[in-house]
N, CA and C atoms as an extended XYZ file, in Angstrom:
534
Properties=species:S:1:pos:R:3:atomname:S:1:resname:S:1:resid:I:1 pbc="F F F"
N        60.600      169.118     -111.117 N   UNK     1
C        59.513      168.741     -110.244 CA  UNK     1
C        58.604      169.962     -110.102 C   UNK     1
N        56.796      169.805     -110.365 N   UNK     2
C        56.392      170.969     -110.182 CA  UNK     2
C        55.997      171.229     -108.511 C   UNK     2
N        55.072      171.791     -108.418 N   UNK     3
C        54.441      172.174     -107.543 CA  UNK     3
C        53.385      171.322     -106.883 C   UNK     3
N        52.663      170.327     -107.419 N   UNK     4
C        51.874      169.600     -107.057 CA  UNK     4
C        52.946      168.420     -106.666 C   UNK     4
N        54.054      167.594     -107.458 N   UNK     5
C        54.739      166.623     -107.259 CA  UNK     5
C        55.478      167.087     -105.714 C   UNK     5
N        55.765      168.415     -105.355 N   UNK     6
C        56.613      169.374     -104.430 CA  UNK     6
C        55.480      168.769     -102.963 C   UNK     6
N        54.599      168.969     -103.822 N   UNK     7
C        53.232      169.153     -102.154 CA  UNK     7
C        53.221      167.677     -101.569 C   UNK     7
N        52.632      166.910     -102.898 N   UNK     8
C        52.580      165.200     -102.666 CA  UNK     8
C        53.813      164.465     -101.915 C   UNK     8
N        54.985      165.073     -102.393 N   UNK     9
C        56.308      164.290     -101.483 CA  UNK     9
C        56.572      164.837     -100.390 C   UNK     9
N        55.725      166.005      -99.609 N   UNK    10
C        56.350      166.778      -98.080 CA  UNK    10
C        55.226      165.849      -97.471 C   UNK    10
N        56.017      165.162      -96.565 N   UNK    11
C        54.780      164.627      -95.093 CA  UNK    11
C        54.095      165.550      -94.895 C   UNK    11
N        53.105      164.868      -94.443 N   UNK    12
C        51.823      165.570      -93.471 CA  UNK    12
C        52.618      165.460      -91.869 C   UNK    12
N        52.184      166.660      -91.097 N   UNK    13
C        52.730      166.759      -89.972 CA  UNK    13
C        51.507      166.398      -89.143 C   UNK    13
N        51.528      165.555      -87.946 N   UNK    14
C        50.656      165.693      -87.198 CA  UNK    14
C        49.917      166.986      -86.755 C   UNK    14
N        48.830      167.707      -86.098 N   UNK    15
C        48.597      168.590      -85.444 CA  UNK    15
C        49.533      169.049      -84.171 C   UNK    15
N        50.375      170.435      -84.616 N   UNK    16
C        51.449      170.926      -84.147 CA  UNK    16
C        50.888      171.548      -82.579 C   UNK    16
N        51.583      170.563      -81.908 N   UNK    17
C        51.713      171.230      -80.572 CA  UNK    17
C        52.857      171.802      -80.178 C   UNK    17
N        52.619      173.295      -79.102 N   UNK    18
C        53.770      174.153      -79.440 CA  UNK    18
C        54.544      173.152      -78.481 C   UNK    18
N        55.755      173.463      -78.512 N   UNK    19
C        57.163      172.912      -77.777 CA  UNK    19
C        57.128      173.266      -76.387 C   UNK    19
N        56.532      174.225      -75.969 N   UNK    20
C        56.587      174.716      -74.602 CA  UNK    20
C        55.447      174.072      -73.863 C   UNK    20
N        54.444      173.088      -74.645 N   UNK    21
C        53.635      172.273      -74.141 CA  UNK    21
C        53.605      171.092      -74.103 C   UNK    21
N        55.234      170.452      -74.181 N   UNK    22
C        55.517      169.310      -74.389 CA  UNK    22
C        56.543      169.111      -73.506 C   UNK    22
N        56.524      168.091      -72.237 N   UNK    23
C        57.548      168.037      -71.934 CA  UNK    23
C        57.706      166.519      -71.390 C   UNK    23
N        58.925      165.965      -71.022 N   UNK    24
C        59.515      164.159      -71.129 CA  UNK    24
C        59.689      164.060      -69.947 C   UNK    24
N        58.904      162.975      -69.158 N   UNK    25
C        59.442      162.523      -67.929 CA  UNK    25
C        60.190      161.184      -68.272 C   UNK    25
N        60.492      160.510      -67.709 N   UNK    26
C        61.397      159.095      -67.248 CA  UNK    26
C        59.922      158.171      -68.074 C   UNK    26
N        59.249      158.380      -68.081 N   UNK    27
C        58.119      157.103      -68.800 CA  UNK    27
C        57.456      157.781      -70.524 C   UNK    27
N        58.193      158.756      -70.896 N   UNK    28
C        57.414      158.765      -72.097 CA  UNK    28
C        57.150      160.618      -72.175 C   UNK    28
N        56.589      161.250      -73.390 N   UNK    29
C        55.885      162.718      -73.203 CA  UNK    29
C        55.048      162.782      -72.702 C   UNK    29
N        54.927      163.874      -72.173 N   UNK    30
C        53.265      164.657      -71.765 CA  UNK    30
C        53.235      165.620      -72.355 C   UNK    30
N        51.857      165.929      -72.274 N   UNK    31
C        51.641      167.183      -72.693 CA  UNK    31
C        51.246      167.933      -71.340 C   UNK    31
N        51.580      169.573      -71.478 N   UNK    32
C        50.987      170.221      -70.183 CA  UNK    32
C        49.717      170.958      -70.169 C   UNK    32
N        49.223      171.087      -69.167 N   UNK    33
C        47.836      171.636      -69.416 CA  UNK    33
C        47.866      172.993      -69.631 C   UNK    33
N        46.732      173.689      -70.000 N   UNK    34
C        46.477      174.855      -69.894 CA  UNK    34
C        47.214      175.921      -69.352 C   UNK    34
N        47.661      176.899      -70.344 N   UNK    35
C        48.422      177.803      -69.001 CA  UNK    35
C        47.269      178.663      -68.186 C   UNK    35
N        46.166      178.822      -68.541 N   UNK    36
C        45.075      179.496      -67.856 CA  UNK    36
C        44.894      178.572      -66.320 C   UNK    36
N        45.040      177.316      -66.517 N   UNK    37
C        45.153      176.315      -65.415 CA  UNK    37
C        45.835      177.198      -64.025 C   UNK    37
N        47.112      177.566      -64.941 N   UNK    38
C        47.923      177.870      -63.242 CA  UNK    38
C        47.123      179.646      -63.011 C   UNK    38
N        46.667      180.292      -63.939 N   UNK    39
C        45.900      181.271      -63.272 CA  UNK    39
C        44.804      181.499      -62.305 C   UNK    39
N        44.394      180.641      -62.994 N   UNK    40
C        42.965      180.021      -61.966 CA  UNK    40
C        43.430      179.617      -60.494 C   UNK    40
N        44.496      178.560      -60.632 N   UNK    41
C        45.134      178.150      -59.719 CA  UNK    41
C        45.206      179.242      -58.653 C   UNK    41
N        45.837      180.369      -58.832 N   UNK    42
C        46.311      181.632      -58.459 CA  UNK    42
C        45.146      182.343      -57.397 C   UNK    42
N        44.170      182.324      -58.404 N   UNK    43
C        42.702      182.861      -58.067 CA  UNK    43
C        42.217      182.240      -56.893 C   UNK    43
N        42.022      181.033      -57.500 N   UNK    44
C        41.711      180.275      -56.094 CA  UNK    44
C        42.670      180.522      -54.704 C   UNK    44
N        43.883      179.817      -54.871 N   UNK    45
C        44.426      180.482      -53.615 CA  UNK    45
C        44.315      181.955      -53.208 C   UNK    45
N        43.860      182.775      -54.133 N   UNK    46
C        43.597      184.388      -53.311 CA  UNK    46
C        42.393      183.993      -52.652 C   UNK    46
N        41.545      183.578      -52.992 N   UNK    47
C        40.428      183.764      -52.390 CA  UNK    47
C        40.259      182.993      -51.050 C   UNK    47
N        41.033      182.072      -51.244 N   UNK    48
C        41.170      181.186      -49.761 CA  UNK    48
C        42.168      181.834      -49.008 C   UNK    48
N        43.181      182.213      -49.570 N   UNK    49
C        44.368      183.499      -48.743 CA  UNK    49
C        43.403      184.810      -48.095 C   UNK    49
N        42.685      185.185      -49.096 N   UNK    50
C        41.932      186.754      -47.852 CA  UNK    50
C        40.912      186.134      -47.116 C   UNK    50
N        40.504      184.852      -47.218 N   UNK    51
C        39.465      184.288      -45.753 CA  UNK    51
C        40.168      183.967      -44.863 C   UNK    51
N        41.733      183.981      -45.049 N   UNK    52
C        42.355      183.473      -43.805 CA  UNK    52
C        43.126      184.259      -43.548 C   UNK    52
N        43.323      185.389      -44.273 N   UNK    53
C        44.290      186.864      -44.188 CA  UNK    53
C        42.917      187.408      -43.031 C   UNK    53
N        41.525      187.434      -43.130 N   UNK    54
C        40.657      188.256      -42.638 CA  UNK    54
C        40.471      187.589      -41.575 C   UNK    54
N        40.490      186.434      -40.936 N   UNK    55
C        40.206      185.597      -39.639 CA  UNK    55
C        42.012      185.667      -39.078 C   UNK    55
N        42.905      186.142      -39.741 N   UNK    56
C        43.716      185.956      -39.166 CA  UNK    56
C        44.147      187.679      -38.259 C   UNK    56
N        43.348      188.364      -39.184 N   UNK    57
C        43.454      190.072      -38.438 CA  UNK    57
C        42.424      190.286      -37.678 C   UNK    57
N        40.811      189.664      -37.838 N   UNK    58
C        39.948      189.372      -36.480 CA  UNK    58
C        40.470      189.042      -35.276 C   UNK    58
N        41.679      187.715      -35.591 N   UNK    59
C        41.948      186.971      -34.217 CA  UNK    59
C        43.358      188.030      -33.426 C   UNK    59
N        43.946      189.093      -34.691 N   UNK    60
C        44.897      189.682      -34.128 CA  UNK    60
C        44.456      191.182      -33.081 C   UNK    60
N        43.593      191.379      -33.711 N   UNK    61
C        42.389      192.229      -33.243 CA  UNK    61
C        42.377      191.646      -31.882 C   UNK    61
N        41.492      190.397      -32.089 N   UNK    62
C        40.918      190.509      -30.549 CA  UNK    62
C        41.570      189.721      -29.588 C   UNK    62
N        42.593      188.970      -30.179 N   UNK    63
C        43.479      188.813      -29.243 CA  UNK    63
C        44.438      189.573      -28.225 C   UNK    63
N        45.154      189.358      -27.195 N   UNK    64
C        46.016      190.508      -26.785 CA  UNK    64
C        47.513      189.858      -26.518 C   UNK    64
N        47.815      190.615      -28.224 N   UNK    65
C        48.984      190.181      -28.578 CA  UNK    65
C        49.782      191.334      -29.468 C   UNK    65
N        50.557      191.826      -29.195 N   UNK    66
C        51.248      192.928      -30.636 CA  UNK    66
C        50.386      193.016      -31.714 C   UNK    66
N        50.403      194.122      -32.000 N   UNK    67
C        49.909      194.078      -33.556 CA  UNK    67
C        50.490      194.169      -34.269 C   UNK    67
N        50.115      192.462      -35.237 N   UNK    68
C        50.366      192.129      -36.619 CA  UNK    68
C        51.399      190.692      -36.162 C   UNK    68
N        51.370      190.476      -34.795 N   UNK    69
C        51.727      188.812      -34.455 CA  UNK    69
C        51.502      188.054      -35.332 C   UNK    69
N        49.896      188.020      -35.905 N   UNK    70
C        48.944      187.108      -36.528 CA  UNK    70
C        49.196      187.425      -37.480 C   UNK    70
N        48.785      188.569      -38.015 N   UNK    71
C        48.491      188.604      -39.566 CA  UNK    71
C        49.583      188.580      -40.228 C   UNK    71
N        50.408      189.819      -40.045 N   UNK    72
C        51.941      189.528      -40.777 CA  UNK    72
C        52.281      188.511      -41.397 C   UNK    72
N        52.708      187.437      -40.266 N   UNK    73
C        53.498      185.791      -40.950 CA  UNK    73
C        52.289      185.169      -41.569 C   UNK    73
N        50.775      184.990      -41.446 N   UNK    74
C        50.082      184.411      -41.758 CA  UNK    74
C        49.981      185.372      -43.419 C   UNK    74
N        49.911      186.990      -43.965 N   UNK    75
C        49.740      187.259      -44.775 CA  UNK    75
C        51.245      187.247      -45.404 C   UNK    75
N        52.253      186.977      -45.103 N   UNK    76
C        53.671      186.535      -45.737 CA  UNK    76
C        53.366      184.873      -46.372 C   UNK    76
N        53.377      184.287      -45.764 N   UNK    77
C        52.635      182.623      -45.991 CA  UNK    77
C        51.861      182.776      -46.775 C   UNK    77
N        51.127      183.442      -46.523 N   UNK    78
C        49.671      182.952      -47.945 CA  UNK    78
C        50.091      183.678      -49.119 C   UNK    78
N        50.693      185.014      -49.593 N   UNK    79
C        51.680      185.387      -50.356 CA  UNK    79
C        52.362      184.502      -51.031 C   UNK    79
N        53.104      183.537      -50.342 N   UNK    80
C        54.118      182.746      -51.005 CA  UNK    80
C        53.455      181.843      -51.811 C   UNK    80
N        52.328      181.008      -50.708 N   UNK    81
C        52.042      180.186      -51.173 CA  UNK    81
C        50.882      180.175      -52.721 C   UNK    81
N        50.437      181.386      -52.573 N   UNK    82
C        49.711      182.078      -53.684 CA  UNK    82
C        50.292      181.804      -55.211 C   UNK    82
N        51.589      182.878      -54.489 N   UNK    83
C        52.207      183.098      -55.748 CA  UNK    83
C        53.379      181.629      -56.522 C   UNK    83
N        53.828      180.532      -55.163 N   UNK    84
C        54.560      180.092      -55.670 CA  UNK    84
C        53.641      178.545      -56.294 C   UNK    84
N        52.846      178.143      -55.478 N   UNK    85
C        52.376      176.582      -55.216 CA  UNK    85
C        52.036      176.379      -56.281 C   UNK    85
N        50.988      177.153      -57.366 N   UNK    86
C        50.497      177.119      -58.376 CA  UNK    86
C        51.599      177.041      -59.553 C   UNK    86
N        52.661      177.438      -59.719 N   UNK    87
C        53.520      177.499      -60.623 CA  UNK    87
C        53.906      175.823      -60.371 C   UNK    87
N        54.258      175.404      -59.253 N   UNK    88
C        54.973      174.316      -58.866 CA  UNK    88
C        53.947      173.013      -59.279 C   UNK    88
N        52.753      173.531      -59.379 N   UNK    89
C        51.950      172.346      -59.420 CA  UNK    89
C        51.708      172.438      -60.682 C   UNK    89
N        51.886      173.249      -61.719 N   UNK    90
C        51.433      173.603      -63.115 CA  UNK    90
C        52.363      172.878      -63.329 C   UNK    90
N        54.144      172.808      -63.041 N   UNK    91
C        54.727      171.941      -63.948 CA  UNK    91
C        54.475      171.061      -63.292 C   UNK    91
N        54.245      170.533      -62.718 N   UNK    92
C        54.123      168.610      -62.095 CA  UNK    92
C        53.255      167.958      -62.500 C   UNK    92
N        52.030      168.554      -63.405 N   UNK    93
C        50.964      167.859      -64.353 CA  UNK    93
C        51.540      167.656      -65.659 C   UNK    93
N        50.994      166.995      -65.875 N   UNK    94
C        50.613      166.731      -67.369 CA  UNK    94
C        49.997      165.361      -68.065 C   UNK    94
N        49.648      165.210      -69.142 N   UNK    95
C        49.297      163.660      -69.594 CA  UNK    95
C        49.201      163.448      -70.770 C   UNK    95
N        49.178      161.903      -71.386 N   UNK    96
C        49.059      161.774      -72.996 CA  UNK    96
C        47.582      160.866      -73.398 C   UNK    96
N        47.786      160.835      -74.210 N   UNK    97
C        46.352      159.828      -74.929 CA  UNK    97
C        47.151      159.517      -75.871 C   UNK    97
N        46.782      157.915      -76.165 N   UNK    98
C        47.257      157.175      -76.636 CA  UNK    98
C        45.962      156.781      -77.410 C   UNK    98
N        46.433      155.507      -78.431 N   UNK    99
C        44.713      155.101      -78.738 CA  UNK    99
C        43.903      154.210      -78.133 C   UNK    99
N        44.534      153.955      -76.864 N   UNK   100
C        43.498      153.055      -75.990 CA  UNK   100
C        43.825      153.201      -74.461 C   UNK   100
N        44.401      154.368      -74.599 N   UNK   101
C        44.797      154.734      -72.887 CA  UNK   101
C        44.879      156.289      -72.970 C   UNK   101
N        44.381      156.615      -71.322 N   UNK   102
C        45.018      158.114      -71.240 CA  UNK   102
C        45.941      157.851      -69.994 C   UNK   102
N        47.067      158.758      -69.736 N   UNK   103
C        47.835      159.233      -68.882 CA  UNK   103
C        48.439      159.956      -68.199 C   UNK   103
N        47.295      160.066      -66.795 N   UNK   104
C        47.765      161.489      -65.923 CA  UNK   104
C        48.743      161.210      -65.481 C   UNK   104
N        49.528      162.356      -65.303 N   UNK   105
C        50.616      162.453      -63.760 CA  UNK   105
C        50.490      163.487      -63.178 C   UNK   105
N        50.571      163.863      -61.873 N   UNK   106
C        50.651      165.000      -60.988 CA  UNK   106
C        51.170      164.397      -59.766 C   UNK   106
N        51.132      165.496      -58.936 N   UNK   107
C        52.166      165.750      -57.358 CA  UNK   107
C        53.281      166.170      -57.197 C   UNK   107
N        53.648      166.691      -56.286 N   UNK   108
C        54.848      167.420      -56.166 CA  UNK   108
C        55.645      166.475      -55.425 C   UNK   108
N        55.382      166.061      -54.250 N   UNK   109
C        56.075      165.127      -52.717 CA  UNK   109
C        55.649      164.204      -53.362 C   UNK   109
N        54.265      164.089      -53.291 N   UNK   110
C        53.691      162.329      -53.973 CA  UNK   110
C        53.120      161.964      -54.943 C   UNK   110
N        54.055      161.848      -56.232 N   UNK   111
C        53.632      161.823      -57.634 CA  UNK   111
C        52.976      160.641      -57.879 C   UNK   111
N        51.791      160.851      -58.507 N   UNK   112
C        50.758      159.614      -58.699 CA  UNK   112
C        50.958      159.677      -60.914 C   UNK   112
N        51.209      158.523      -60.780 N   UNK   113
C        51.163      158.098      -62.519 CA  UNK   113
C        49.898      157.830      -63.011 C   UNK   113
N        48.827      157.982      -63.457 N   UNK   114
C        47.352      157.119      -63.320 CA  UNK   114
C        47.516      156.509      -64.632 C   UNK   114
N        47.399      155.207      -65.360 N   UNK   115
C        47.014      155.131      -66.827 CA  UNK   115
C        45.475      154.402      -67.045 C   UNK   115
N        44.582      155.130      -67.550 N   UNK   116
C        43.426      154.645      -67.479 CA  UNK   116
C        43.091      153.649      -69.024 C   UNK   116
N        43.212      152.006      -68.906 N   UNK   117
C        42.764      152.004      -70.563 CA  UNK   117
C        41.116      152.279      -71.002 C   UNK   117
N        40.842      152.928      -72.198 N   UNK   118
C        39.279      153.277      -72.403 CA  UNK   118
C        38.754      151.914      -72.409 C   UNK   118
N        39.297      150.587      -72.225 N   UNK   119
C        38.165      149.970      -72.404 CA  UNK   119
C        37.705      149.339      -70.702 C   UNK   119
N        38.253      150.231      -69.932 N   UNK   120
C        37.568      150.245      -68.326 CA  UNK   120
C        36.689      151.091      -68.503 C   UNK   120
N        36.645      152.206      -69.103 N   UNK   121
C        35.608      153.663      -69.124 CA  UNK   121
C        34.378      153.260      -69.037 C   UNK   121
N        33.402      153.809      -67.930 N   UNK   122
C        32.242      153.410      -68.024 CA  UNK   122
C        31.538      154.505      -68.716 C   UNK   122
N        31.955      155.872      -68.231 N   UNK   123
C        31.679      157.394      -68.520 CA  UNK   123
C        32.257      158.543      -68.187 C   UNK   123
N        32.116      159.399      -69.203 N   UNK   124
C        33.233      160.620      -69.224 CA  UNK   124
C        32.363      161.562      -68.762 C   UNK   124
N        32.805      162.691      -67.804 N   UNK   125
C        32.276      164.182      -67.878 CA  UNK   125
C        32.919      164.948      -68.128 C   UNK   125
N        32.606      166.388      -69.049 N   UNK   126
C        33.548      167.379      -68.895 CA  UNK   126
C        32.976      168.210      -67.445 C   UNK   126
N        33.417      168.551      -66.625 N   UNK   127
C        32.821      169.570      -65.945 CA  UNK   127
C        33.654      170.963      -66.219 C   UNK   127
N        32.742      172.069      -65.679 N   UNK   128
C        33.651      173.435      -65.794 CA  UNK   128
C        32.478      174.233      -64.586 C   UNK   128
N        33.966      175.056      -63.816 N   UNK   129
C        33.117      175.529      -62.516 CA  UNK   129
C        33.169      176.880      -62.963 C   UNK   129
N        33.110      177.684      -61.910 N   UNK   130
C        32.550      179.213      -62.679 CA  UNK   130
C        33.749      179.820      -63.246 C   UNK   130
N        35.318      179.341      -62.457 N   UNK   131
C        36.363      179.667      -62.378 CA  UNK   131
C        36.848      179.268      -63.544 C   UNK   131
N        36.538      177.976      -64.026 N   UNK   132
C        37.125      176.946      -65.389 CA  UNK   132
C        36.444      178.129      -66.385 C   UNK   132
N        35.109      178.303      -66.249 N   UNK   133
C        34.143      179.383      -67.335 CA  UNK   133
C        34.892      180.337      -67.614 C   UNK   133
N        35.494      180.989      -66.706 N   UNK   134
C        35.723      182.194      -66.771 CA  UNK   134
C        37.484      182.305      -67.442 C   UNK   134
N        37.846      181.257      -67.291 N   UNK   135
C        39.182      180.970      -68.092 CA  UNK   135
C        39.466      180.484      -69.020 C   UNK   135
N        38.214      179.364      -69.364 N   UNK   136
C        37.604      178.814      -70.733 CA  UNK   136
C        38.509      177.145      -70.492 C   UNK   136
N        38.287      176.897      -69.606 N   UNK   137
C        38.874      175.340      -69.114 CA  UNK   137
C        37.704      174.602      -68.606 C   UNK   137
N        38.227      173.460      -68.445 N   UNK   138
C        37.118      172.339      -68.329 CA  UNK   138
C        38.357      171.413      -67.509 C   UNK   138
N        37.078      170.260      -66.881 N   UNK   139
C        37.547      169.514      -66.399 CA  UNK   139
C        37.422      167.820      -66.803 C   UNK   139
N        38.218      166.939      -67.292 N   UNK   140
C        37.984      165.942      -67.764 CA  UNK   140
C        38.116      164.294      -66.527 C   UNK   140
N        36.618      164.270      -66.680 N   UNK   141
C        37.057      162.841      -65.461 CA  UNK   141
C        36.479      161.498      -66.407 C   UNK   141
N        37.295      160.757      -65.826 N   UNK   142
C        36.976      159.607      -66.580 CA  UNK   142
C        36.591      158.553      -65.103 C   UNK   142
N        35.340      157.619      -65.506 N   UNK   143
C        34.793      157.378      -64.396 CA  UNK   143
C        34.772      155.413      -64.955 C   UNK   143
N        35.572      154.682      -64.285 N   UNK   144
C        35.806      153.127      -64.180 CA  UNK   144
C        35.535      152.432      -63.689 C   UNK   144
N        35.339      151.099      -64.320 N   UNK   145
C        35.074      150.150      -63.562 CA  UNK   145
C        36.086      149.731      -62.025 C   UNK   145
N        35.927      149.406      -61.043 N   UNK   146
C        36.302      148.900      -60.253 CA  UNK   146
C        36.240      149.978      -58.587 C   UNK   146
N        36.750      149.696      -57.916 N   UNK   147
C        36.259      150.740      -56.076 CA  UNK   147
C        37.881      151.816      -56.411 C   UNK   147
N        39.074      151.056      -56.958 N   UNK   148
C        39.998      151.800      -56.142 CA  UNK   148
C        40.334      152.768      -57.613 C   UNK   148
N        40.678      154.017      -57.372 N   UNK   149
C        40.789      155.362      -58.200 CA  UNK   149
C        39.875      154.982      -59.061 C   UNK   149
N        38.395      154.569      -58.867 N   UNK   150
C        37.510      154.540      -60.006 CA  UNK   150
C        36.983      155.736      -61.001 C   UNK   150
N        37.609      156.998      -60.335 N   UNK   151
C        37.202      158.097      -61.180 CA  UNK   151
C        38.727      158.974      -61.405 C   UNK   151
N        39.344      159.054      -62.409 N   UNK   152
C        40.253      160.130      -62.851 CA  UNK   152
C        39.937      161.110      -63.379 C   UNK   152
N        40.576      162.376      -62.516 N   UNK   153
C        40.422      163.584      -62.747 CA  UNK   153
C        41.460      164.579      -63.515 C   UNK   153
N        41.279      165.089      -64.886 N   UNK   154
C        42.092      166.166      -65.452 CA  UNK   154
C        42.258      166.918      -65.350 C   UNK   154
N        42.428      168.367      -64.679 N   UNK   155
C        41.543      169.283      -64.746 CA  UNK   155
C        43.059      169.907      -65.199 C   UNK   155
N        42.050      171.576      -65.693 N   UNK   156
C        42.826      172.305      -66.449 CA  UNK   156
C        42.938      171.758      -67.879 C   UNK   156
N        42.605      171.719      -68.597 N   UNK   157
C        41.916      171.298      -69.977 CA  UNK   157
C        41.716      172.883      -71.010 C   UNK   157
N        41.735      172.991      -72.001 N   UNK   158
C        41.307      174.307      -72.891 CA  UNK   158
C        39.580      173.196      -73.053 C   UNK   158
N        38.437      174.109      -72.897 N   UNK   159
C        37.227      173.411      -72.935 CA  UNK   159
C        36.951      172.514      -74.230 C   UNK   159
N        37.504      173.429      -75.301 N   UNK   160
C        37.147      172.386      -76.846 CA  UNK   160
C        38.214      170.952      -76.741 C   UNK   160
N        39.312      171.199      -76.023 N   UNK   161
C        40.513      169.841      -75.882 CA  UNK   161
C        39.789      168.889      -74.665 C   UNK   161
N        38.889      169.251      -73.840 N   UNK   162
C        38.033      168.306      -73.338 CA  UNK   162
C        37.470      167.782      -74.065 C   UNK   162
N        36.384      168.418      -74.489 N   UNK   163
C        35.617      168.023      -75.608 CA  UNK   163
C        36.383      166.532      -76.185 C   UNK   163
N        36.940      167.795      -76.907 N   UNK   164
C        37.947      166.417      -78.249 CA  UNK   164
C        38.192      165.444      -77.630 C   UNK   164
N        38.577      165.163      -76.255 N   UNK   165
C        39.165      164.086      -75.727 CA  UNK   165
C        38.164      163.130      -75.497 C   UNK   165
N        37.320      163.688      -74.881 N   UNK   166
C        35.944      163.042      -74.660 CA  UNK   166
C        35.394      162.348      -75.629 C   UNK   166
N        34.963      163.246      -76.811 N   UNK   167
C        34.634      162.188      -78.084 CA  UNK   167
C        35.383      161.418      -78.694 C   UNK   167
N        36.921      161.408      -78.400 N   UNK   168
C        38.139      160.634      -78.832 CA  UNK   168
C        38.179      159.559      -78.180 C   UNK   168
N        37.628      159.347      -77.149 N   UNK   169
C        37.534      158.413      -75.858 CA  UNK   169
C        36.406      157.977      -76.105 C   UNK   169
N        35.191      158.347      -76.390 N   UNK   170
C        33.832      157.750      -76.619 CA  UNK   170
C        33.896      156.983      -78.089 C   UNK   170
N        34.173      157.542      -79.038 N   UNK   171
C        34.306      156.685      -80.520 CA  UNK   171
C        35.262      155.510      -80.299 C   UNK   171
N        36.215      155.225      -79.367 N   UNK   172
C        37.395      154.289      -78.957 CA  UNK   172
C        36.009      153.156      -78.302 C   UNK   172
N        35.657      153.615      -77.506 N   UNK   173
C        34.693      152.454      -76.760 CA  UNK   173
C        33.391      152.170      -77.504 C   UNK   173
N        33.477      152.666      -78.251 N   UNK   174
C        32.045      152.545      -79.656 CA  UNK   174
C        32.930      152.171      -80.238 C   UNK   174
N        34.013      151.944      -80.847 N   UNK   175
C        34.526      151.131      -81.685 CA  UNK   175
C        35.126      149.135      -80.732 C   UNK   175
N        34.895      149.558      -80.106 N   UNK   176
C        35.563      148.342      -78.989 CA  UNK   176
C        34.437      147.549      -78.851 C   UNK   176
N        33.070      147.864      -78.422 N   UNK   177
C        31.772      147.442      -78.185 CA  UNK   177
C        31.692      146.764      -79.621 C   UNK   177
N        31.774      147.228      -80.610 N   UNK   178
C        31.411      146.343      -82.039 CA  UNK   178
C        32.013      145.518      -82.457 C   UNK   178
């Protein structure tokens, strides 16, 4: 057997997603988002942690109470929650695309399953905030017919895997329309 007969008989592999971005709940795979996702994540809670680390040493200030009543447990708390919430919520996402459905899941206490089929899709956005920019993520919503969860939200996305999804989702409903 040469070399060409060698090539022609090995399958084609789908586009290899690594293993550490794949993981099985009770209904099927997901894939997980972005690990830049849970950084951002991170970011954000700092920045909402020192507006409430700084109103919480104003109020220890001018209150008349020991110092560090306030701030202490309030800057122990936002610490935790900084460092831990974001990890916890990074694994509790994830979702698949199928060829006529996508499928979020997230929550920690109250896990929501969403399956959206594209042929509800009225319109897709990617959005990306300064934070998504700056991590190179995007946000994927898919926006449906009907009042109740009429808009699903992805976020944490790599920006070109929005993209892709988006036009993967738009050629599906351009092929459905014809």
């Amino acid at each position: 057997m040469d070399e060409n007969e060698a090539d022609d008989a090995a399958p084609t592999a789908p586009a290899i997603v690594p293993a550490a971005d794949i993981f099985e709940d009770e209904d099927g795979v997901l894939t997980r988002l972005h690990p830049n996702h849970q950084t951002q994540m991170r970011v954000e809670g700092s920045i909402a942690a020192l507006v409430v680390s700084t109103a919480a040493l104003v109020a220890d200030v001018a209150l008349p109470v020991w110092n560090g009543a306030i701030v202490i447990p309030v800057v122990i708390v936002a610490l935790l929650l900084v460092w831990r919430m974001p990890h916890r919520r990074f694994i509790a996402r994830g979702y698949s695309i199928n060829d006529d459905r996508l499928r979020v899941v997230r929550g920690l206490l109250f896990r929501s399953d969403t399956v959206v089929p594209f042929g509800r899709v009225q319109h897709i956005d990617v959005d990306r905030g300064p934070l998504e920019r700056y991590f190179g993520l995007a946000t994927l919503t898919l926006h449906t017919a009907g009042s109740h969860n009429a808009s699903v939200h992805l976020p944490g996305l790599a920006h070109d895997t929005a993209l892709a999804m988006r036009e993967e989702i738009r050629a599906h409903i351009k092929r459905e329309v014809l």
